[in-house]
PDB file of C-alpha atoms and ligand atoms in Angstrom:
ATOM      1  CA  MET A   1       0.000   0.000   0.000  1.00  0.00           C
ATOM      2  CA  ASN A   2       1.252   3.504  -0.811  1.00  0.00           C
ATOM      3  CA  THR A   3       1.564   5.773   2.180  1.00  0.00           C
ATOM      4  CA  PRO A   4      -0.818   8.738   1.897  1.00  0.00           C
ATOM      5  CA  GLU A   5       2.153  11.112   1.399  1.00  0.00           C
ATOM      6  CA  GLN A   6       3.366   8.999  -1.540  1.00  0.00           C
ATOM      7  CA  LEU A   7       0.097   9.715  -3.337  1.00  0.00           C
ATOM      8  CA  ASN A   8      -0.008  13.447  -2.653  1.00  0.00           C
ATOM      9  CA  THR A   9       1.758  16.037  -0.544  1.00  0.00           C
ATOM     10  CA  TRP A  10      -0.656  18.379   1.163  1.00  0.00           C
ATOM     11  CA  HIS A  11       0.202  22.053   1.573  1.00  0.00           C
ATOM     12  CA  PRO A  12      -2.369  23.957   3.659  1.00  0.00           C
ATOM     13  CA  GLU A  13      -1.602  27.298   1.960  1.00  0.00           C
ATOM     14  CA  SER A  14      -2.075  26.031  -1.611  1.00  0.00           C
ATOM     15  CA  TYR A  15      -5.097  23.979  -0.507  1.00  0.00           C
ATOM     16  CA  ASP A  16      -6.656  27.145   0.869  1.00  0.00           C
ATOM     17  CA  ARG A  17      -5.864  29.079  -2.323  1.00  0.00           C
ATOM     18  CA  ASN A  18      -6.736  26.441  -4.952  1.00  0.00           C
ATOM     19  CA  ALA A  19      -9.292  24.208  -3.264  1.00  0.00           C
ATOM     20  CA  ARG A  20     -11.274  26.109  -0.632  1.00  0.00           C
ATOM     21  CA  PHE A  21     -14.398  25.091  -2.578  1.00  0.00           C
ATOM     22  CA  VAL A  22     -13.871  21.520  -1.291  1.00  0.00           C
ATOM     23  CA  SER A  23     -14.911  22.368   2.259  1.00  0.00           C
ATOM     24  CA  ASP A  24     -17.309  25.150   1.153  1.00  0.00           C
ATOM     25  CA  LEU A  25     -19.241  22.620  -0.939  1.00  0.00           C
ATOM     26  CA  GLY A  26     -19.358  20.202   1.997  1.00  0.00           C
ATOM     27  CA  GLU A  27     -22.450  21.931   3.442  1.00  0.00           C
ATOM     28  CA  PRO A  28     -25.028  19.405   2.108  1.00  0.00           C
ATOM     29  CA  VAL A  29     -23.228  16.441   3.622  1.00  0.00           C
ATOM     30  CA  LEU A  30     -22.761  18.395   6.837  1.00  0.00           C
ATOM     31  CA  ALA A  31     -26.527  18.912   6.892  1.00  0.00           C
ATOM     32  CA  MET A  32     -27.018  15.144   6.449  1.00  0.00           C
ATOM     33  CA  LEU A  33     -24.827  14.483   9.480  1.00  0.00           C
ATOM     34  CA  ARG A  34     -27.332  16.308  11.721  1.00  0.00           C
ATOM     35  CA  ALA A  35     -24.802  16.719  14.521  1.00  0.00           C
ATOM     36  CA  VAL A  36     -26.338  17.652  17.842  1.00  0.00           C
ATOM     37  CA  ALA A  37     -24.874  19.174  20.973  1.00  0.00           C
ATOM     38  CA  GLY A  38     -23.084  16.699  23.199  1.00  0.00           C
ATOM     39  CA  GLU A  39     -22.372  14.145  20.483  1.00  0.00           C
ATOM     40  CA  ARG A  40     -18.851  12.842  19.983  1.00  0.00           C
ATOM     41  CA  ILE A  41     -17.916  12.923  16.303  1.00  0.00           C
ATOM     42  CA  LEU A  42     -14.865  11.807  14.323  1.00  0.00           C
ATOM     43  CA  ASP A  43     -13.957  13.782  11.171  1.00  0.00           C
ATOM     44  CA  LEU A  44     -12.007  11.331   8.993  1.00  0.00           C
ATOM     45  CA  GLY A  45      -9.548  13.104   6.670  1.00  0.00           C
ATOM     46  CA  CYS A  46     -10.258  16.437   8.361  1.00  0.00           C
ATOM     47  CA  GLY A  47      -7.664  18.352   6.334  1.00  0.00           C
ATOM     48  CA  ASP A  48      -7.100  21.881   7.611  1.00  0.00           C
ATOM     49  CA  GLY A  49     -10.209  21.659   9.782  1.00  0.00           C
ATOM     50  CA  VAL A  50     -12.416  24.322   8.163  1.00  0.00           C
ATOM     51  CA  LEU A  51     -15.355  21.917   7.901  1.00  0.00           C
ATOM     52  CA  THR A  52     -14.486  20.259  11.228  1.00  0.00           C
ATOM     53  CA  GLU A  53     -15.045  23.627  12.883  1.00  0.00           C
ATOM     54  CA  LYS A  54     -18.556  23.680  11.437  1.00  0.00           C
ATOM     55  CA  VAL A  55     -19.278  20.234  12.902  1.00  0.00           C
ATOM     56  CA  ALA A  56     -18.055  21.486  16.258  1.00  0.00           C
ATOM     57  CA  ALA A  57     -20.267  24.576  15.926  1.00  0.00           C
ATOM     58  CA  ALA A  58     -23.295  22.328  16.472  1.00  0.00           C
ATOM     59  CA  GLY A  59     -21.994  21.767  20.010  1.00  0.00           C
ATOM     60  CA  ALA A  60     -20.486  18.350  19.254  1.00  0.00           C
ATOM     61  CA  SER A  61     -17.154  17.278  20.646  1.00  0.00           C
ATOM     62  CA  VAL A  62     -15.084  16.590  17.527  1.00  0.00           C
ATOM     63  CA  VAL A  63     -11.838  14.749  16.896  1.00  0.00           C
ATOM     64  CA  GLY A  64     -10.217  15.240  13.490  1.00  0.00           C
ATOM     65  CA  VAL A  65      -7.824  12.712  12.016  1.00  0.00           C
ATOM     66  CA  ASP A  66      -5.713  13.135   8.913  1.00  0.00           C
ATOM     67  CA  ALA A  67      -2.602  11.485   7.501  1.00  0.00           C
ATOM     68  CA  SER A  68      -0.910  14.777   6.647  1.00  0.00           C
ATOM     69  CA  GLU A  69       1.116  16.369   9.432  1.00  0.00           C
ATOM     70  CA  ALA A  70       0.890  19.763   7.725  1.00  0.00           C
ATOM     71  CA  MET A  71      -2.914  19.599   7.500  1.00  0.00           C
ATOM     72  CA  VAL A  72      -3.173  18.444  11.114  1.00  0.00           C
ATOM     73  CA  ARG A  73      -1.007  21.386  12.203  1.00  0.00           C
ATOM     74  CA  ALA A  74      -3.358  23.741  10.317  1.00  0.00           C
ATOM     75  CA  ALA A  75      -6.414  22.127  11.958  1.00  0.00           C
ATOM     76  CA  ARG A  76      -4.841  22.383  15.411  1.00  0.00           C
ATOM     77  CA  ALA A  77      -4.179  26.072  14.791  1.00  0.00           C
ATOM     78  CA  ARG A  78      -7.991  26.412  14.611  1.00  0.00           C
ATOM     79  CA  GLY A  79      -8.255  24.845  18.058  1.00  0.00           C
ATOM     80  CA  ILE A  80      -9.370  21.439  16.792  1.00  0.00           C
ATOM     81  CA  ASP A  81      -8.352  18.229  18.531  1.00  0.00           C
ATOM     82  CA  ALA A  82      -6.625  16.939  15.392  1.00  0.00           C
ATOM     83  CA  ARG A  83      -4.349  13.922  15.222  1.00  0.00           C
ATOM     84  CA  VAL A  84      -2.071  12.389  12.588  1.00  0.00           C
ATOM     85  CA  VAL A  85      -3.689   9.042  11.796  1.00  0.00           C
ATOM     86  CA  ASN A  86      -3.839   6.912   8.662  1.00  0.00           C
ATOM     87  CA  GLY A  87      -7.504   6.275   7.897  1.00  0.00           C
ATOM     88  CA  HIS A  88      -6.649   2.697   6.940  1.00  0.00           C
ATOM     89  CA  ALA A  89      -5.621   1.960  10.510  1.00  0.00           C
ATOM     90  CA  LEU A  90      -8.115   3.634  12.851  1.00  0.00           C
ATOM     91  CA  ARG A  91      -7.647   2.454  16.433  1.00  0.00           C
ATOM     92  CA  PHE A  92     -10.738   3.911  18.124  1.00  0.00           C
ATOM     93  CA  GLU A  93     -13.136   1.537  19.903  1.00  0.00           C
ATOM     94  CA  ARG A  94     -16.870   2.286  20.319  1.00  0.00           C
ATOM     95  CA  GLU A  95     -16.103   5.918  21.031  1.00  0.00           C
ATOM     96  CA  PHE A  96     -18.121   8.013  18.550  1.00  0.00           C
ATOM     97  CA  ASP A  97     -21.789   8.737  17.891  1.00  0.00           C
ATOM     98  CA  ALA A  98     -20.915   9.497  14.282  1.00  0.00           C
ATOM     99  CA  VAL A  99     -18.032   9.417  11.816  1.00  0.00           C
ATOM    100  CA  PHE A 100     -18.075  12.180   9.208  1.00  0.00           C
ATOM    101  CA  SER A 101     -15.888  12.486   6.117  1.00  0.00           C
ATOM    102  CA  ASN A 102     -15.743  15.007   3.273  1.00  0.00           C
ATOM    103  CA  ALA A 103     -13.589  14.673   0.156  1.00  0.00           C
ATOM    104  CA  ALA A 104     -11.128  12.292   1.772  1.00  0.00           C
ATOM    105  CA  LEU A 105     -12.297   8.674   1.322  1.00  0.00           C
ATOM    106  CA  HIS A 106     -11.277   8.522  -2.361  1.00  0.00           C
ATOM    107  CA  TRP A 107      -7.655   9.010  -1.246  1.00  0.00           C
ATOM    108  CA  MET A 108      -7.903   5.819   0.853  1.00  0.00           C
ATOM    109  CA  ARG A 109      -7.588   3.018  -1.650  1.00  0.00           C
ATOM    110  CA  GLU A 110      -8.280   0.107   0.674  1.00  0.00           C
ATOM    111  CA  PRO A 111     -11.889   0.924   1.528  1.00  0.00           C
ATOM    112  CA  ASP A 112     -12.566  -2.276   3.473  1.00  0.00           C
ATOM    113  CA  SER A 113      -9.794  -1.478   5.981  1.00  0.00           C
ATOM    114  CA  VAL A 114     -11.209   2.027   6.356  1.00  0.00           C
ATOM    115  CA  LEU A 115     -14.770   0.744   6.833  1.00  0.00           C
ATOM    116  CA  ALA A 116     -13.680  -1.841   9.422  1.00  0.00           C
ATOM    117  CA  GLY A 117     -11.964   0.916  11.418  1.00  0.00           C
ATOM    118  CA  VAL A 118     -14.978   3.228  11.136  1.00  0.00           C
ATOM    119  CA  ALA A 119     -17.320   0.441  12.307  1.00  0.00           C
ATOM    120  CA  ARG A 120     -15.037  -0.256  15.320  1.00  0.00           C
ATOM    121  CA  ALA A 121     -14.851   3.445  16.164  1.00  0.00           C
ATOM    122  CA  LEU A 122     -18.642   3.821  16.384  1.00  0.00           C
ATOM    123  CA  LYS A 123     -20.919   3.175  19.335  1.00  0.00           C
ATOM    124  CA  PRO A 124     -23.743   0.698  18.586  1.00  0.00           C
ATOM    125  CA  GLY A 125     -26.134   2.286  16.091  1.00  0.00           C
ATOM    126  CA  GLY A 126     -23.603   5.026  15.312  1.00  0.00           C
ATOM    127  CA  ARG A 127     -23.780   6.943  12.012  1.00  0.00           C
ATOM    128  CA  PHE A 128     -21.315   7.116   9.130  1.00  0.00           C
ATOM    129  CA  VAL A 129     -22.025  10.063   6.848  1.00  0.00           C
ATOM    130  CA  GLY A 130     -19.780  11.206   4.060  1.00  0.00           C
ATOM    131  CA  GLU A 131     -19.096  12.399   0.575  1.00  0.00           C
ATOM    132  CA  PHE A 132     -16.175  11.719  -1.715  1.00  0.00           C
ATOM    133  CA  GLY A 133     -15.297  11.223  -5.369  1.00  0.00           C
ATOM    134  CA  GLY A 134     -17.565   8.725  -7.104  1.00  0.00           C
ATOM    135  CA  HIS A 135     -17.377   6.728 -10.308  1.00  0.00           C
ATOM    136  CA  GLY A 136     -16.481   8.995 -13.246  1.00  0.00           C
ATOM    137  CA  CYS A 137     -15.155  11.830 -11.073  1.00  0.00           C
ATOM    138  CA  VAL A 138     -12.716  14.118 -12.923  1.00  0.00           C
ATOM    139  CA  ALA A 139     -12.768  11.641 -15.826  1.00  0.00           C
ATOM    140  CA  ALA A 140     -11.708  14.204 -18.434  1.00  0.00           C
ATOM    141  CA  ILE A 141      -8.757  15.276 -16.300  1.00  0.00           C
ATOM    142  CA  ILE A 142      -7.675  11.665 -15.789  1.00  0.00           C
ATOM    143  CA  VAL A 143      -7.909  10.900 -19.520  1.00  0.00           C
ATOM    144  CA  ALA A 144      -5.807  13.965 -20.406  1.00  0.00           C
ATOM    145  CA  LEU A 145      -3.130  13.114 -17.846  1.00  0.00           C
ATOM    146  CA  GLU A 146      -3.072   9.502 -19.016  1.00  0.00           C
ATOM    147  CA  ALA A 147      -2.684  10.686 -22.617  1.00  0.00           C
ATOM    148  CA  VAL A 148       0.371  12.838 -21.922  1.00  0.00           C
ATOM    149  CA  LEU A 149       1.930  10.010 -19.919  1.00  0.00           C
ATOM    150  CA  ALA A 150       1.161   7.526 -22.738  1.00  0.00           C
ATOM    151  CA  ARG A 151       3.078   9.777 -25.166  1.00  0.00           C
ATOM    152  CA  ARG A 152       6.076   9.165 -22.916  1.00  0.00           C
ATOM    153  CA  GLY A 153       5.531   5.398 -22.713  1.00  0.00           C
ATOM    154  CA  ILE A 154       4.176   5.555 -19.150  1.00  0.00           C
ATOM    155  CA  ASN A 155       1.045   3.731 -18.004  1.00  0.00           C
ATOM    156  CA  GLY A 156      -1.007   6.597 -16.547  1.00  0.00           C
ATOM    157  CA  ALA A 157      -3.730   4.283 -15.231  1.00  0.00           C
ATOM    158  CA  ALA A 158      -1.202   2.963 -12.723  1.00  0.00           C
ATOM    159  CA  GLN A 159      -0.698   6.525 -11.436  1.00  0.00           C
ATOM    160  CA  ILE A 160      -4.339   7.219 -10.594  1.00  0.00           C
ATOM    161  CA  PRO A 161      -4.218   7.972  -6.858  1.00  0.00           C
ATOM    162  CA  TRP A 162      -7.969   7.688  -6.254  1.00  0.00           C
ATOM    163  CA  TYR A 163     -10.678   5.160  -5.505  1.00  0.00           C
ATOM    164  CA  PHE A 164     -13.869   6.411  -7.214  1.00  0.00           C
ATOM    165  CA  PRO A 165     -16.471   3.690  -6.621  1.00  0.00           C
ATOM    166  CA  THR A 166     -19.896   3.109  -8.085  1.00  0.00           C
ATOM    167  CA  VAL A 167     -22.937   3.171  -5.821  1.00  0.00           C
ATOM    168  CA  ALA A 168     -23.253  -0.627  -6.078  1.00  0.00           C
ATOM    169  CA  ASP A 169     -19.614  -1.159  -5.063  1.00  0.00           C
ATOM    170  CA  TYR A 170     -19.703   1.143  -2.042  1.00  0.00           C
ATOM    171  CA  ARG A 171     -23.152   0.034  -0.865  1.00  0.00           C
ATOM    172  CA  GLU A 172     -21.982  -3.582  -0.852  1.00  0.00           C
ATOM    173  CA  ARG A 173     -18.846  -2.703   1.107  1.00  0.00           C
ATOM    174  CA  LEU A 174     -20.840  -0.700   3.667  1.00  0.00           C
ATOM    175  CA  ILE A 175     -23.216  -3.618   4.193  1.00  0.00           C
ATOM    176  CA  SER A 176     -20.339  -6.113   4.461  1.00  0.00           C
ATOM    177  CA  ALA A 177     -18.743  -3.938   7.140  1.00  0.00           C
ATOM    178  CA  GLY A 178     -21.941  -4.052   9.212  1.00  0.00           C
ATOM    179  CA  PHE A 179     -23.769  -0.904   8.121  1.00  0.00           C
ATOM    180  CA  ALA A 180     -27.365  -0.348   7.091  1.00  0.00           C
ATOM    181  CA  VAL A 181     -27.426   2.134   4.210  1.00  0.00           C
ATOM    182  CA  ASP A 182     -29.923   4.983   4.651  1.00  0.00           C
ATOM    183  CA  TYR A 183     -28.939   6.972   1.555  1.00  0.00           C
ATOM    184  CA  ILE A 184     -26.398   6.617  -1.226  1.00  0.00           C
ATOM    185  CA  ALA A 185     -26.194   8.409  -4.572  1.00  0.00           C
ATOM    186  CA  LEU A 186     -23.818   9.695  -7.219  1.00  0.00           C
ATOM    187  CA  ILE A 187     -24.148  13.450  -7.646  1.00  0.00           C
ATOM    188  CA  PRO A 188     -22.654  15.171 -10.705  1.00  0.00           C
ATOM    189  CA  ARG A 189     -21.221  18.468  -9.485  1.00  0.00           C
ATOM    190  CA  PRO A 190     -19.438  20.536 -12.146  1.00  0.00           C
ATOM    191  CA  THR A 191     -17.215  22.789 -10.063  1.00  0.00           C
ATOM    192  CA  GLU A 192     -15.743  26.106 -11.129  1.00  0.00           C
ATOM    193  CA  LEU A 193     -12.071  26.245 -10.227  1.00  0.00           C
ATOM    194  CA  PRO A 194     -11.030  29.488  -8.524  1.00  0.00           C
ATOM    195  CA  THR A 195      -7.425  29.277  -9.733  1.00  0.00           C
ATOM    196  CA  GLY A 196      -8.123  27.449 -12.980  1.00  0.00           C
ATOM    197  CA  ILE A 197      -6.895  24.029 -14.002  1.00  0.00           C
ATOM    198  CA  GLU A 198      -3.283  24.920 -13.158  1.00  0.00           C
ATOM    199  CA  GLY A 199      -4.141  25.471  -9.509  1.00  0.00           C
ATOM    200  CA  TRP A 200      -6.137  22.247  -9.431  1.00  0.00           C
ATOM    201  CA  LEU A 201      -3.350  20.185 -11.028  1.00  0.00           C
ATOM    202  CA  ASP A 202      -0.810  21.763  -8.697  1.00  0.00           C
ATOM    203  CA  THR A 203      -2.832  20.699  -5.649  1.00  0.00           C
ATOM    204  CA  PHE A 204      -4.131  17.285  -6.684  1.00  0.00           C
ATOM    205  CA  ALA A 205      -2.168  15.786  -9.610  1.00  0.00           C
ATOM    206  CA  GLU A 206       1.216  15.189  -8.037  1.00  0.00           C
ATOM    207  CA  ASN A 207       1.070  11.412  -8.441  1.00  0.00           C
ATOM    208  CA  PHE A 208       0.669  11.631 -12.217  1.00  0.00           C
ATOM    209  CA  LEU A 209       3.757  13.821 -12.599  1.00  0.00           C
ATOM    210  CA  ARG A 210       6.013  11.815 -10.314  1.00  0.00           C
ATOM    211  CA  PRO A 211       7.271   9.360 -13.014  1.00  0.00           C
ATOM    212  CA  LEU A 212       8.408  12.284 -15.205  1.00  0.00           C
ATOM    213  CA  GLN A 213      11.809  13.943 -15.156  1.00  0.00           C
ATOM    214  CA  PRO A 214      11.429  17.276 -13.302  1.00  0.00           C
ATOM    215  CA  ALA A 215      12.444  19.154 -16.487  1.00  0.00           C
ATOM    216  CA  ASP A 216       9.594  17.507 -18.433  1.00  0.00           C
ATOM    217  CA  ARG A 217       6.812  18.149 -15.900  1.00  0.00           C
ATOM    218  CA  LYS A 218       5.941  21.665 -16.996  1.00  0.00           C
ATOM    219  CA  LYS A 219       5.765  20.567 -20.637  1.00  0.00           C
ATOM    220  CA  ALA A 220       3.530  17.609 -19.727  1.00  0.00           C
ATOM    221  CA  LEU A 221       1.227  19.917 -17.771  1.00  0.00           C
ATOM    222  CA  THR A 222       1.026  22.328 -20.707  1.00  0.00           C
ATOM    223  CA  GLU A 223       0.053  19.427 -22.978  1.00  0.00           C
ATOM    224  CA  ALA A 224      -2.630  18.197 -20.542  1.00  0.00           C
ATOM    225  CA  ILE A 225      -4.040  21.716 -20.230  1.00  0.00           C
ATOM    226  CA  ALA A 226      -4.197  22.028 -24.032  1.00  0.00           C
ATOM    227  CA  LEU A 227      -6.154  18.752 -24.230  1.00  0.00           C
ATOM    228  CA  LEU A 228      -8.552  19.844 -21.497  1.00  0.00           C
ATOM    229  CA  SER A 229      -9.156  23.388 -22.646  1.00  0.00           C
ATOM    230  CA  PRO A 230     -11.907  22.622 -25.220  1.00  0.00           C
ATOM    231  CA  VAL A 231     -13.758  20.480 -22.660  1.00  0.00           C
ATOM    232  CA  LEU A 232     -13.427  22.276 -19.330  1.00  0.00           C
ATOM    233  CA  CYS A 233     -12.661  25.908 -20.164  1.00  0.00           C
ATOM    234  CA  ASP A 234     -15.370  28.303 -21.334  1.00  0.00           C
ATOM    235  CA  GLU A 235     -15.114  31.249 -23.734  1.00  0.00           C
ATOM    236  CA  ARG A 236     -14.311  33.578 -20.833  1.00  0.00           C
ATOM    237  CA  GLY A 237     -11.398  31.438 -19.655  1.00  0.00           C
ATOM    238  CA  ARG A 238     -13.239  29.967 -16.650  1.00  0.00           C
ATOM    239  CA  TRP A 239     -12.371  26.361 -15.822  1.00  0.00           C
ATOM    240  CA  THR A 240     -14.932  23.899 -14.495  1.00  0.00           C
ATOM    241  CA  ALA A 241     -13.863  20.459 -13.245  1.00  0.00           C
ATOM    242  CA  ASP A 242     -16.049  17.436 -13.962  1.00  0.00           C
ATOM    243  CA  TYR A 243     -16.611  16.389 -10.366  1.00  0.00           C
ATOM    244  CA  ILE A 244     -18.980  13.539  -9.476  1.00  0.00           C
ATOM    245  CA  ARG A 245     -19.554  12.963  -5.769  1.00  0.00           C
ATOM    246  CA  LEU A 246     -20.699   9.855  -3.975  1.00  0.00           C
ATOM    247  CA  ARG A 247     -22.766  10.910  -0.974  1.00  0.00           C
ATOM    248  CA  PHE A 248     -24.001   8.451   1.642  1.00  0.00           C
ATOM    249  CA  ALA A 249     -25.501   8.092   5.086  1.00  0.00           C
ATOM    250  CA  ALA A 250     -25.385   4.784   6.953  1.00  0.00           C
ATOM    251  CA  HIS A 251     -25.624   3.504  10.499  1.00  0.00           C
ATOM    252  CA  LEU A 252     -24.281   0.449  12.285  1.00  0.00           C
ATOM    253  CA  SER A 253     -26.848  -2.310  12.033  1.00  0.00           C
ATOM    254  CA  ASP A 254     -27.531  -4.829  14.836  1.00  0.00           C
ATOM    255  CA  ARG A 255     -26.445  -7.601  12.485  1.00  0.00           C
ATOM    256  CA  GLY A 256     -22.703  -6.744  12.539  1.00  0.00           C
ATOM    257  CA  PRO A 257     -20.185  -7.345   9.730  1.00  0.00           C
ATOM    258  CA  ARG A 258     -20.875 -10.050   7.149  1.00  0.00           C
TER     259      ARG A 258
HETATM  260  C1  LIG B   1      -9.279  17.090  -0.281  1.00  0.00           C
HETATM  261  S1  LIG B   1      -8.739  17.026   1.374  1.00  0.00           S
HETATM  262  C2  LIG B   1     -10.285  17.198   2.272  1.00  0.00           C
HETATM  263  C3  LIG B   1     -10.075  17.800   3.638  1.00  0.00           C
HETATM  264  C4  LIG B   1     -11.331  18.183   4.401  1.00  0.00           C
HETATM  265  N1  LIG B   1     -12.124  17.036   4.767  1.00  0.00           N
HETATM  266  C5  LIG B   1     -12.156  19.204   3.633  1.00  0.00           C
HETATM  267  O1  LIG B   1     -13.338  18.946   3.382  1.00  0.00           O
HETATM  268  O2  LIG B   1     -11.615  20.275   3.312  1.00  0.00           O
HETATM  269  C6  LIG B   1      -8.345  15.300   1.593  1.00  0.00           C
HETATM  270  C7  LIG B   1      -7.667  14.997   2.924  1.00  0.00           C
HETATM  271  O3  LIG B   1      -7.597  13.581   3.063  1.00  0.00           O
HETATM  272  C8  LIG B   1      -6.402  13.295   3.750  1.00  0.00           C
HETATM  273  N2  LIG B   1      -6.005  11.899   3.541  1.00  0.00           N
HETATM  274  C9  LIG B   1      -5.605  11.326   2.389  1.00  0.00           C
HETATM  275  N3  LIG B   1      -5.312  10.040   2.591  1.00  0.00           N
HETATM  276  C10 LIG B   1      -5.530   9.785   3.906  1.00  0.00           C
HETATM  277  C11 LIG B   1      -5.413   8.637   4.734  1.00  0.00           C
HETATM  278  N4  LIG B   1      -4.989   7.465   4.245  1.00  0.00           N
HETATM  279  N5  LIG B   1      -5.729   8.754   6.042  1.00  0.00           N
HETATM  280  C12 LIG B   1      -6.148   9.940   6.552  1.00  0.00           C
HETATM  281  N6  LIG B   1      -6.277  11.058   5.819  1.00  0.00           N
HETATM  282  C13 LIG B   1      -5.977  10.978   4.514  1.00  0.00           C
HETATM  283  C14 LIG B   1      -5.400  14.268   3.160  1.00  0.00           C
HETATM  284  O4  LIG B   1      -4.256  14.397   3.986  1.00  0.00           O
HETATM  285  C15 LIG B   1      -6.240  15.522   3.021  1.00  0.00           C
HETATM  286  O5  LIG B   1      -6.113  16.365   4.149  1.00  0.00           O
END
């Protein structure tokens, strides 16, 4: 298994500049969580804690976990109880009323390990509510990056750092891990990029560029941007990424894991 930092290096400043929309657009899933005062909630892949703060604002006692030390430092600076933890190896036991996760689960490519840890972390009947990249997410961007790697004889498919499941796949895994699924859907969400495709690629596409010689990376990016321009850039130069989210709400069933 790749370590999380091998897939992507997280920089709180560039995340804030290029990708603030990620937490801003987390409001609907936050509403589905329905956190209430006094609950104990785990935010899995809390990042810099902007959304975690909103969970805490409901009066819940929140713990954030994230694999990136830099992101955890940024979350702690907001006063959040944030800890460096790999989501594949959660060690909590029957501690939380709910586990919440926004835009993080697609970075964890062994979903069954994650789900087993989430199920262990929850009290009986506890909720798991989240949103992450679903099947087809950023497909155009992936195809363009694969194409520029293919020109260089590199298998781009092997560089995809994400797990973007279908509804059927993730529903089955949730049930196998002992959850009852209350809601699950794919939601197309074209998303305007505040700093264009360059900012997005700079923040999220590190894994695709890693096999290239440093001197060739800028050229490869220019080629990918040229391929994407007719698809994702409008006549005014605004870039919109082809996001598709998988949103779900589940709770621990009495039945336990299958
Ligand atoms: C796109 S950010 C989302 C952050 C935050 N939830 C938000 O809505 O702004 C994805 C986060 O997932 C974290 N992450 C990636 N792989 C992880 C893993 N294996 N375990 C824990 N966190 C992980 C990254 O460090 C990053 O902070």
